[in-house]
Amino acid sequence: MEISALLKRSRLLENRRPMRNQNDIPSRITSTFPKLAVACILAVHAGTVLGQDYPSKPIRLVSAHAAGGAADTLSRIVAEQLATKLGQPIVVENRPGASTALAAEAVARAPADGYTILMATVTTLSINPTIMPTIHYDPVKDFAPITVVASTPFFLGTNMDLPVTSVQDLIKLAKQKPGKLNYGSSGNGTSSHLAGELFNDMAKIDMLQIPYKATSARNTDLSSGIIQVVFGNDLLPFSETGKVRILGVTSNQRLSGHPEIPTVAEAGNLPGYEASVWYGLVAPAGTPKPIINRLSSTIHNIVIDPKVKKKIMASIGGEAIGSTPQAFSDLIKSDMKKWGDVIKRAGLAKSQ
């Protein structure tokens, strides 16, 4: 919007104010109001121009995971498209370590100018605060949410020898044998571990967790019958070869790419059960809102493109999302409470 139009709008607003007489208004106010109006208009215009001029140099997109993983793959899909849309290179920088905390701490301390952004996950922003209370960043105060890029659910799978063919069968068997069934996770406090603990809580069962350092070993033990259950996002190939039976998916609705697989919530009669690894972009707190809004709208348009959606599903098994900054902020806070409660009930919270 041009300055002249903004000035015209300001005058219209001013003229709508009920005034009995110009003399009723103190001279200090009448002399100050035009200055304030112009200052406000200039501030709005400056923000608009800032958003339009951004970016003027390469943007650094920090991935909190090692090269080759789902977060890295998604970062590079977004970076390639975003560079084309914005006309500047998007440089992906991998900074794994400390359960994504190293990358988050680095970005939290970066200049709030829109030239450093972080591909964060549910672990970074909603799980770490409870399970790692000594982290040197605040998920709410230190970051400006941009958008949720994608979400990857887990598949609830069992070995072929376990005598169950549905989620309700599994719950029934677990109740008959409390503490006798087990499930493999990607490690203590990981999303797959918490997915199992949430399932235990909501189904009122007691399956024992067996942590693995490598998902390949976990999946091999599942398919060979050494462990009985797994919440994993890489089980489809084992299902397709008849080595693993998939009972459900942990998303809140069926996947567009696999509509034949029911959700755990519907198949297990567990309303509200949902456990997914979401990936979202954040910037350092204080990044100008016009920049946040431009990044958010641009990335939203990228991920809703059918070709990009298909690529994300094929690459990481995830559903593209593209949310508003406010919706992402709400998700961070609600998942902090949700997973914080699960962590505390499971006795996983570490002391300060």
Coordinates of C-alpha atoms in Angstrom, one line a residue:
M1 CA 0.0 0.0 0.0
E2 CA 1.3 3.5 -1.0
I3 CA 2.0 6.2 1.6
S4 CA -0.7 8.4 0.1
A5 CA -3.3 5.7 0.6
L6 CA -2.2 5.1 4.1
L7 CA -2.5 8.8 4.9
K8 CA -5.9 8.9 3.3
R9 CA -7.0 5.9 5.5
S10 CA -5.6 7.7 8.6
R11 CA -7.6 10.8 7.8
L12 CA -10.8 8.8 7.3
L13 CA -10.3 7.2 10.6
E14 CA -9.7 10.6 12.2
N15 CA -12.8 12.1 10.6
R16 CA -15.0 9.3 12.1
R17 CA -14.2 10.4 15.6
P18 CA -17.2 12.2 17.2
M19 CA -16.2 15.8 17.8
R20 CA -18.5 18.5 19.0
N21 CA -16.0 21.3 18.5
Q22 CA -12.4 21.5 17.5
N23 CA -11.9 23.7 20.6
D24 CA -13.0 20.8 22.8
I25 CA -9.7 19.1 22.0
P26 CA -6.6 20.2 23.9
S27 CA -4.2 22.0 21.6
R28 CA -1.4 19.5 22.7
I29 CA -3.4 16.6 21.3
T30 CA -4.4 18.4 18.1
S31 CA -0.8 19.3 17.4
T32 CA 0.5 15.8 18.3
F33 CA -2.0 13.6 16.5
P34 CA -0.9 14.3 12.9
K35 CA 2.7 13.5 14.0
L36 CA 1.7 10.2 15.6
A37 CA -0.4 9.3 12.6
V38 CA 2.4 9.9 10.2
A39 CA 4.8 8.0 12.4
C40 CA 2.5 5.0 12.5
I41 CA 2.0 5.1 8.8
L42 CA 5.7 5.2 8.1
A43 CA 6.3 2.3 10.5
V44 CA 3.7 0.2 8.7
H45 CA 5.1 1.2 5.3
A46 CA 8.6 0.4 6.5
G47 CA 7.5 -3.1 7.5
T48 CA 5.9 -3.7 4.1
V49 CA 9.0 -2.5 2.3
L50 CA 11.1 -4.8 4.6
G51 CA 9.1 -7.8 3.6
Q52 CA 9.2 -6.9 -0.1
D53 CA 13.0 -6.3 -0.1
Y54 CA 13.8 -9.5 1.8
P55 CA 15.9 -11.5 1.1
S56 CA 18.9 -9.6 -0.2
K57 CA 21.5 -12.3 0.5
P58 CA 21.7 -16.1 1.1
I59 CA 19.6 -17.7 3.9
R60 CA 21.1 -20.3 6.2
L61 CA 18.7 -23.2 7.0
V62 CA 20.0 -25.2 9.9
S63 CA 19.0 -28.8 10.2
A64 CA 19.4 -30.3 13.7
H65 CA 20.0 -33.8 12.2
A66 CA 22.8 -35.4 10.2
A67 CA 22.8 -35.5 6.4
G68 CA 20.6 -38.2 4.9
G69 CA 17.9 -38.3 7.6
A70 CA 14.3 -37.3 7.3
A71 CA 14.8 -33.7 8.6
D72 CA 17.8 -33.2 6.3
T73 CA 15.9 -34.5 3.3
L74 CA 12.9 -32.3 4.1
S75 CA 15.2 -29.3 4.6
R76 CA 16.7 -29.8 1.2
I77 CA 13.4 -30.2 -0.5
V78 CA 12.2 -26.9 1.0
A79 CA 15.5 -25.2 0.4
E80 CA 15.5 -26.0 -3.3
Q81 CA 12.0 -24.7 -3.8
L82 CA 12.4 -21.7 -1.5
A83 CA 15.6 -20.5 -3.3
T84 CA 13.6 -20.4 -6.6
K85 CA 10.8 -18.5 -5.1
L86 CA 12.9 -15.9 -3.2
G87 CA 15.7 -15.6 -5.7
Q88 CA 18.5 -16.2 -3.2
P89 CA 20.4 -19.4 -2.3
I90 CA 19.2 -21.3 0.7
V91 CA 22.2 -23.0 2.3
V92 CA 21.4 -26.1 4.4
E93 CA 23.8 -26.5 7.4
N94 CA 23.7 -29.8 9.4
R95 CA 24.3 -29.4 13.1
P96 CA 23.4 -32.6 14.8
G97 CA 23.9 -33.3 18.5
A98 CA 22.4 -33.3 21.9
S99 CA 19.0 -34.5 20.7
T100 CA 18.7 -31.5 18.3
A101 CA 19.6 -29.0 21.2
L102 CA 22.9 -27.9 19.7
A103 CA 21.3 -26.6 16.5
A104 CA 18.4 -24.9 18.4
E105 CA 20.8 -23.1 20.8
A106 CA 22.9 -21.8 17.9
V107 CA 19.8 -20.5 16.0
A108 CA 18.3 -19.0 19.2
R109 CA 21.5 -16.9 19.5
A110 CA 21.6 -15.9 15.8
P111 CA 20.7 -12.4 14.6
A112 CA 16.9 -11.9 14.3
D113 CA 17.1 -10.7 10.7
G114 CA 15.5 -13.6 8.8
Y115 CA 18.8 -15.0 7.4
T116 CA 19.1 -17.9 9.9
I117 CA 16.2 -20.3 10.3
L118 CA 15.9 -23.7 11.9
M119 CA 14.2 -26.9 10.8
A120 CA 13.0 -27.9 14.2
T121 CA 11.0 -31.0 15.2
V122 CA 8.6 -32.0 17.9
T123 CA 11.7 -33.2 19.9
T124 CA 13.4 -29.8 19.6
L125 CA 10.4 -27.6 20.7
S126 CA 8.0 -29.8 22.6
I127 CA 9.8 -32.8 24.1
N128 CA 13.3 -31.5 25.1
P129 CA 12.0 -28.8 27.5
T130 CA 10.7 -31.6 29.9
I131 CA 13.2 -34.4 29.2
M132 CA 16.2 -32.1 29.0
P133 CA 15.5 -29.2 31.4
T134 CA 19.1 -28.0 31.2
I135 CA 18.9 -27.0 27.5
H136 CA 20.0 -23.4 26.9
Y137 CA 16.9 -22.2 24.9
D138 CA 13.3 -21.6 25.6
P139 CA 11.0 -23.0 22.8
V140 CA 8.4 -20.3 23.3
K141 CA 10.5 -17.2 24.1
D142 CA 13.5 -17.8 21.9
F143 CA 11.9 -18.5 18.6
A144 CA 9.4 -17.0 16.1
P145 CA 7.4 -19.8 14.5
I146 CA 7.1 -19.7 10.7
T147 CA 5.2 -22.8 9.6
V148 CA 4.8 -26.5 10.2
V149 CA 6.2 -28.0 7.0
A150 CA 5.3 -31.7 7.4
S151 CA 4.3 -34.4 9.8
T152 CA 5.4 -38.0 9.8
P153 CA 3.4 -40.5 11.9
F154 CA 4.5 -43.9 13.1
F155 CA 3.1 -47.3 12.1
L156 CA 2.1 -49.7 14.8
G157 CA 3.6 -53.0 13.7
T158 CA 3.9 -56.4 15.2
N159 CA 5.9 -59.5 14.3
M160 CA 4.0 -62.1 12.4
D161 CA 4.0 -64.6 15.2
L162 CA 2.1 -62.5 17.7
P163 CA -1.6 -63.7 17.6
V164 CA -3.2 -60.4 16.8
T165 CA -4.6 -58.9 13.7
S166 CA -6.0 -55.6 15.0
V167 CA -5.2 -52.9 17.5
Q168 CA -8.0 -54.1 19.7
D169 CA -6.6 -57.6 19.6
L170 CA -3.2 -56.2 20.8
I171 CA -4.8 -54.3 23.6
K172 CA -6.8 -57.3 24.7
L173 CA -3.7 -59.5 24.7
A174 CA -1.6 -56.9 26.6
K175 CA -4.3 -56.8 29.3
Q176 CA -4.3 -60.6 29.5
K177 CA -0.5 -60.5 29.9
P178 CA 0.5 -57.4 31.8
G179 CA 4.2 -56.6 31.6
K180 CA 4.8 -59.6 29.3
L181 CA 4.6 -57.8 25.9
N182 CA 7.4 -55.5 24.7
Y183 CA 7.9 -52.8 22.1
G184 CA 11.1 -51.6 20.6
S185 CA 11.9 -47.9 20.4
S186 CA 14.6 -45.7 18.9
G187 CA 15.9 -44.9 22.4
N188 CA 14.8 -43.6 25.7
G189 CA 12.8 -40.3 25.4
T190 CA 12.6 -40.5 21.6
S191 CA 9.3 -39.9 19.8
S192 CA 8.8 -43.6 19.2
H193 CA 9.3 -44.3 22.9
L194 CA 6.7 -41.7 23.8
A195 CA 4.3 -43.0 21.2
G196 CA 4.4 -46.3 23.0
E197 CA 4.0 -44.7 26.5
L198 CA 1.0 -42.7 25.3
F199 CA -0.5 -46.0 23.9
N200 CA 0.1 -47.7 27.3
D201 CA -1.5 -44.8 29.1
M202 CA -4.6 -44.5 26.9
A203 CA -5.2 -48.3 26.5
K204 CA -4.4 -48.9 30.2
I205 CA -1.9 -51.6 29.4
D206 CA 1.8 -52.2 30.4
M207 CA 4.0 -53.1 27.5
L208 CA 7.7 -52.9 28.3
Q209 CA 10.0 -50.6 26.2
I210 CA 13.2 -52.0 24.7
P211 CA 15.4 -49.1 23.4
Y212 CA 17.6 -49.5 20.4
K213 CA 20.5 -47.3 19.2
A214 CA 19.8 -48.2 15.5
T215 CA 16.4 -48.6 13.9
S216 CA 17.8 -51.2 11.5
A217 CA 18.6 -53.5 14.4
R218 CA 15.2 -52.8 16.0
N219 CA 13.4 -53.7 12.7
T220 CA 15.4 -56.8 12.2
D221 CA 14.5 -58.0 15.7
L222 CA 10.9 -57.3 15.1
S223 CA 10.7 -59.2 11.8
S224 CA 12.6 -62.1 13.4
G225 CA 10.3 -62.3 16.4
I226 CA 12.8 -61.2 19.1
I227 CA 10.6 -58.2 20.0
Q228 CA 6.9 -58.1 19.5
V229 CA 5.8 -54.5 18.8
V230 CA 7.3 -51.4 17.2
F231 CA 6.1 -47.8 16.7
G232 CA 8.2 -46.9 13.6
N233 CA 7.9 -44.8 10.5
D234 CA 10.0 -47.2 8.4
L235 CA 7.9 -50.4 8.7
L236 CA 6.1 -50.4 5.3
P237 CA 8.9 -52.2 3.4
F238 CA 8.8 -55.0 6.0
S239 CA 5.0 -55.2 5.7
E240 CA 5.1 -55.4 2.0
T241 CA 7.5 -58.4 2.2
G242 CA 5.3 -60.1 4.8
K243 CA 7.8 -59.8 7.7
V244 CA 5.7 -57.4 9.8
R245 CA 2.0 -56.9 10.3
I246 CA 0.9 -53.3 10.4
L247 CA -2.1 -52.7 12.6
G248 CA -2.5 -48.9 12.4
V249 CA -1.0 -45.5 11.9
T250 CA -0.5 -43.0 14.7
S251 CA -1.7 -39.9 12.8
N252 CA -5.1 -38.3 13.7
Q253 CA -6.5 -39.3 10.3
R254 CA -5.7 -41.9 7.6
L255 CA -2.8 -41.1 5.3
S256 CA -3.6 -40.0 1.8
G257 CA -1.0 -42.4 0.5
H258 CA -2.2 -45.4 2.5
P259 CA -5.9 -45.0 3.1
E260 CA -6.3 -48.7 3.7
I261 CA -4.4 -48.5 7.1
P262 CA -6.7 -47.4 9.9
T263 CA -5.6 -44.9 12.6
V264 CA -4.7 -46.4 16.0
A265 CA -7.4 -44.1 17.5
E266 CA -10.2 -45.6 15.4
A267 CA -8.9 -49.2 15.3
G268 CA -8.2 -49.3 19.0
N269 CA -11.2 -47.3 20.1
L270 CA -8.8 -44.7 21.6
P271 CA -10.2 -41.3 20.7
G272 CA -7.6 -38.6 20.7
Y273 CA -4.6 -40.9 20.3
E274 CA -2.1 -39.3 18.0
A275 CA 1.7 -39.4 17.9
S276 CA 3.7 -37.9 15.0
V277 CA 7.0 -36.3 14.4
W278 CA 6.4 -32.9 13.0
Y279 CA 8.9 -30.7 11.3
G280 CA 8.6 -26.9 11.3
L281 CA 10.7 -23.9 10.5
V282 CA 11.4 -21.2 13.2
A283 CA 13.5 -18.1 13.3
P284 CA 15.2 -16.3 16.2
A285 CA 12.7 -14.4 18.4
G286 CA 12.4 -10.8 17.3
T287 CA 12.6 -11.5 13.6
P288 CA 10.4 -8.9 11.9
K289 CA 6.9 -10.0 11.3
P290 CA 6.8 -9.1 7.6
I291 CA 9.7 -11.5 7.1
I292 CA 8.0 -14.2 9.1
N293 CA 4.8 -13.7 7.1
R294 CA 6.6 -13.8 3.8
L295 CA 8.5 -17.0 4.6
S296 CA 5.3 -18.6 6.0
S297 CA 3.2 -17.8 2.9
T298 CA 5.9 -18.7 0.5
I299 CA 6.6 -22.1 2.1
H300 CA 2.9 -22.8 2.4
N301 CA 2.5 -22.4 -1.3
I302 CA 5.5 -24.6 -1.8
V303 CA 4.3 -27.5 0.3
I304 CA 0.8 -27.5 -1.0
D305 CA 2.0 -28.0 -4.6
P306 CA 1.0 -31.6 -5.6
K307 CA 4.5 -32.4 -6.9
V308 CA 6.1 -31.3 -3.7
K309 CA 3.5 -33.1 -1.5
K310 CA 4.2 -36.3 -3.5
K311 CA 8.0 -35.9 -3.1
I312 CA 7.6 -35.4 0.7
M313 CA 5.5 -38.5 1.0
A314 CA 7.9 -40.6 -1.1
S315 CA 11.0 -39.2 0.6
I316 CA 10.1 -39.3 4.3
G317 CA 6.6 -40.8 4.4
G318 CA 5.2 -37.6 5.7
E319 CA 2.2 -35.4 5.0
A320 CA 2.9 -31.9 3.8
I321 CA 1.1 -29.2 5.9
G322 CA 2.1 -25.6 5.6
S323 CA 0.5 -23.8 8.6
T324 CA 0.2 -20.2 9.8
P325 CA 2.8 -18.9 12.4
Q326 CA 0.0 -18.7 15.0
A327 CA -1.2 -22.3 14.3
F328 CA 2.4 -23.5 14.7
S329 CA 2.8 -21.6 17.9
D330 CA -0.3 -23.2 19.3
L331 CA 1.0 -26.7 18.3
I332 CA 4.3 -26.1 20.1
K333 CA 2.5 -25.2 23.3
S334 CA -0.1 -27.9 23.2
D335 CA 2.5 -30.6 22.5
M336 CA 4.7 -29.3 25.2
K337 CA 1.9 -30.1 27.7
K338 CA 0.9 -33.3 26.1
W339 CA 4.4 -34.9 25.9
G340 CA 5.4 -33.3 29.1
D341 CA 2.6 -35.1 30.9
V342 CA 3.6 -38.4 29.2
I343 CA 7.2 -38.0 30.1
K344 CA 6.4 -37.2 33.8
R345 CA 4.0 -40.2 34.1
A346 CA 6.7 -42.5 32.6
G347 CA 9.3 -41.1 35.0
L348 CA 11.5 -39.9 32.3
A349 CA 11.8 -36.2 33.3
K350 CA 15.3 -35.3 34.4
S351 CA 16.0 -33.0 37.3
Q352 CA 17.5 -29.6 36.9

